[in-house]
Amino acid sequence: LIDPVDNTQQRNSTSSKLIRKLSNKLLNKSSANKPALIIDDFEGLIEYSCFSHGDFLVSINNKKIKPSEFTAEKATDYMHSRLQEEGVLHIVAENPSGNDTIINVTIVRPRPNMSYHDLGLIVWNWPFLCVREIREGSIFQHTCIKEGDQISAINDIDCTKLRAKEFAKCVNELPGMEITISLVRRKQGEHV
């Protein structure tokens, strides 16, 4: 991540395995006309997410990220600490046109054999694959995921054409302990 107000930082920083860089240009959000940290480059699992170059970083684990309070390095460190300490990382970003909110949630399974049902995230197709319910006690309960969020990917698997049963099967077959879900939250009144 690169601090948008510190043009002296090296743009090839490799301190983050999640989002590697934020733009060193001070850009303004069109809707709020406030400075924002801008996603510039990716590394690790987040490369396969729905984030794009130029998206505005909004929050990390429900903490609003303000350029006046967070440097790019501090935001990167905060991401790593949340994943290590909480076992969950969710990043919210907005695209420059402000049409969608893009969300990435990474969790670490408490048990390696947790199934789709055990995770407590219920999905359905309405008309696209989206979150129907987050069950009480779910590992996703304390993330920013909301009912109606569209699921675009899980780890590096495109979910845009999956049905709910196929998604459940996919989750059950995922290797490893980390699960990263990429979601799109449409502004009210918007359609796919």
XYZ file of C-alpha atoms in Angstrom:
192
model
C 0.000 0.000 0.000
C 1.226 3.453 -0.777
C 0.232 6.524 1.213
C -1.616 8.899 -1.141
C -0.174 11.949 0.634
C 3.441 10.704 0.864
C 4.930 10.672 -2.634
C 8.347 9.672 -1.259
C 7.362 6.076 -0.426
C 8.581 3.318 -2.696
C 5.810 2.102 -5.030
C 7.278 -1.396 -5.117
C 6.661 -2.106 -1.426
C 6.042 -5.785 -0.778
C 4.940 -5.517 2.843
C 1.415 -6.733 2.081
C 0.280 -10.073 0.754
C -3.279 -8.715 0.443
C -3.436 -5.330 -1.222
C 0.065 -4.357 -2.215
C -0.351 -0.739 -3.208
C -2.595 2.250 -2.900
C -2.178 5.047 -5.383
C 0.256 7.791 -4.451
C -2.072 10.317 -6.072
C -4.392 12.206 -3.789
C -7.766 11.568 -5.381
C -11.122 12.818 -4.243
C -14.263 10.733 -3.928
C -16.751 12.215 -6.344
C -19.714 11.719 -4.010
C -18.169 13.086 -0.818
C -15.328 15.163 -2.311
C -13.003 13.776 0.395
C -9.563 12.226 -0.043
C -9.543 8.434 -0.235
C -6.944 5.669 -0.197
C -6.962 4.168 -3.697
C -6.267 0.504 -4.481
C -3.429 0.421 -6.973
C -2.073 -3.148 -7.064
C -2.785 -6.596 -5.636
C -0.909 -9.621 -4.376
C -1.972 -12.949 -2.888
C -5.567 -14.214 -2.755
C -6.974 -10.740 -3.214
C -5.661 -10.813 -6.802
C -8.632 -13.051 -7.580
C -11.193 -10.802 -5.906
C -13.612 -8.393 -7.495
C -11.472 -5.378 -6.510
C -10.146 -3.306 -9.381
C -7.328 -0.848 -9.823
C -8.633 2.556 -8.695
C -11.255 1.372 -6.166
C -11.551 3.425 -2.964
C -10.694 1.634 0.280
C -13.654 2.245 2.639
C -13.222 -0.043 5.648
C -11.330 -2.968 7.133
C -13.270 -5.219 9.552
C -15.960 -2.541 10.013
C -13.405 0.175 10.843
C -13.716 3.127 8.494
C -10.375 3.874 6.840
C -9.782 7.619 6.613
C -6.606 8.899 4.906
C -6.303 11.480 7.672
C -5.985 8.649 10.240
C -4.366 5.823 8.215
C -1.285 5.832 6.061
C -1.112 3.127 3.421
C 1.424 1.226 5.557
C -0.756 1.507 8.663
C -3.790 0.227 6.693
C -1.730 -2.750 5.461
C -0.546 -3.546 8.985
C -4.109 -3.241 10.249
C -5.311 -5.772 7.641
C -2.687 -8.287 8.706
C -3.388 -7.820 12.416
C -7.160 -8.276 11.978
C -6.684 -11.528 10.067
C -4.173 -12.846 12.619
C -6.045 -11.777 15.755
C -9.665 -12.255 14.676
C -9.306 -14.956 12.020
C -11.511 -12.783 9.796
C -10.662 -10.054 7.328
C -13.292 -8.127 5.439
C -12.412 -5.233 3.209
C -14.974 -2.848 1.761
C -14.160 -0.714 -1.257
C -16.193 1.409 -3.625
C -15.604 1.771 -7.306
C -14.770 5.256 -8.634
C -18.178 5.786 -10.222
C -19.810 4.991 -6.875
C -22.277 2.502 -8.360
C -21.337 -0.530 -6.264
C -19.722 -1.366 -2.972
C -17.157 -4.129 -3.310
C -16.545 -6.366 -0.319
C -13.903 -8.992 0.328
C -14.228 -11.172 3.423
C -11.483 -13.592 4.439
C -12.053 -16.019 7.281
C -9.886 -18.726 8.758
C -11.877 -21.855 9.513
C -11.686 -22.700 13.228
C -11.772 -26.388 12.238
C -10.404 -27.785 8.970
C -13.424 -30.011 8.368
C -16.072 -27.252 8.590
C -18.760 -27.741 5.956
C -20.886 -25.197 4.139
C -23.637 -25.814 6.694
C -21.226 -25.334 9.642
C -20.107 -21.930 8.327
C -23.652 -20.569 8.643
C -23.762 -18.517 5.438
C -26.931 -19.405 3.504
C -27.130 -18.425 -0.173
C -29.780 -18.481 -2.877
C -30.270 -17.306 -6.427
C -32.361 -14.144 -6.547
C -31.783 -13.771 -9.546
C -28.018 -14.104 -9.041
C -26.123 -15.945 -6.294
C -26.550 -13.841 -3.165
C -26.584 -14.058 0.619
C -29.964 -15.133 1.943
C -29.129 -15.426 5.626
C -26.273 -15.360 8.105
C -27.097 -17.773 10.909
C -26.734 -16.899 14.582
C -23.259 -17.895 15.778
C -21.835 -18.005 12.235
C -18.202 -17.035 11.722
C -19.605 -14.491 9.226
C -21.922 -12.924 11.821
C -19.415 -10.234 12.798
C -18.420 -9.292 9.264
C -19.999 -6.630 7.079
C -21.791 -9.199 4.870
C -25.502 -8.429 4.537
C -28.490 -10.280 3.169
C -28.793 -9.530 -0.532
C -25.051 -9.117 -1.195
C -24.128 -10.701 -4.530
C -21.393 -13.343 -4.325
C -18.981 -12.931 -7.203
C -16.180 -15.307 -6.153
C -14.899 -17.625 -3.443
C -11.111 -17.879 -3.301
C -10.262 -17.744 -7.009
C -13.459 -19.448 -8.231
C -15.942 -17.369 -10.224
C -19.400 -17.749 -8.671
C -21.390 -15.509 -10.997
C -23.014 -18.469 -12.744
C -23.255 -20.904 -9.814
C -26.526 -22.071 -8.328
C -26.883 -22.283 -4.538
C -26.312 -26.074 -4.413
C -23.192 -25.774 -6.574
C -21.857 -23.045 -4.260
C -22.407 -25.272 -1.191
C -20.550 -28.128 -2.918
C -17.729 -25.750 -3.866
C -17.353 -24.539 -0.255
C -17.278 -28.128 1.011
C -14.474 -28.990 -1.416
C -12.253 -25.963 -0.768
C -8.784 -26.960 0.430
C -6.984 -25.150 3.218
C -8.134 -23.073 6.159
C -8.650 -19.655 4.520
C -11.817 -18.765 2.665
C -12.079 -15.458 0.817
C -15.497 -14.417 -0.461
C -15.831 -11.500 -2.858
C -19.188 -9.729 -2.913
C -20.855 -6.820 -4.646
C -23.413 -4.691 -2.839
C -25.547 -2.875 -5.366
C -26.827 0.600 -4.649
C -30.586 0.590 -4.053
C -32.587 0.469 -7.243
C -29.714 -0.942 -9.320
C -30.121 -4.126 -11.275
C -27.591 -6.547 -12.729
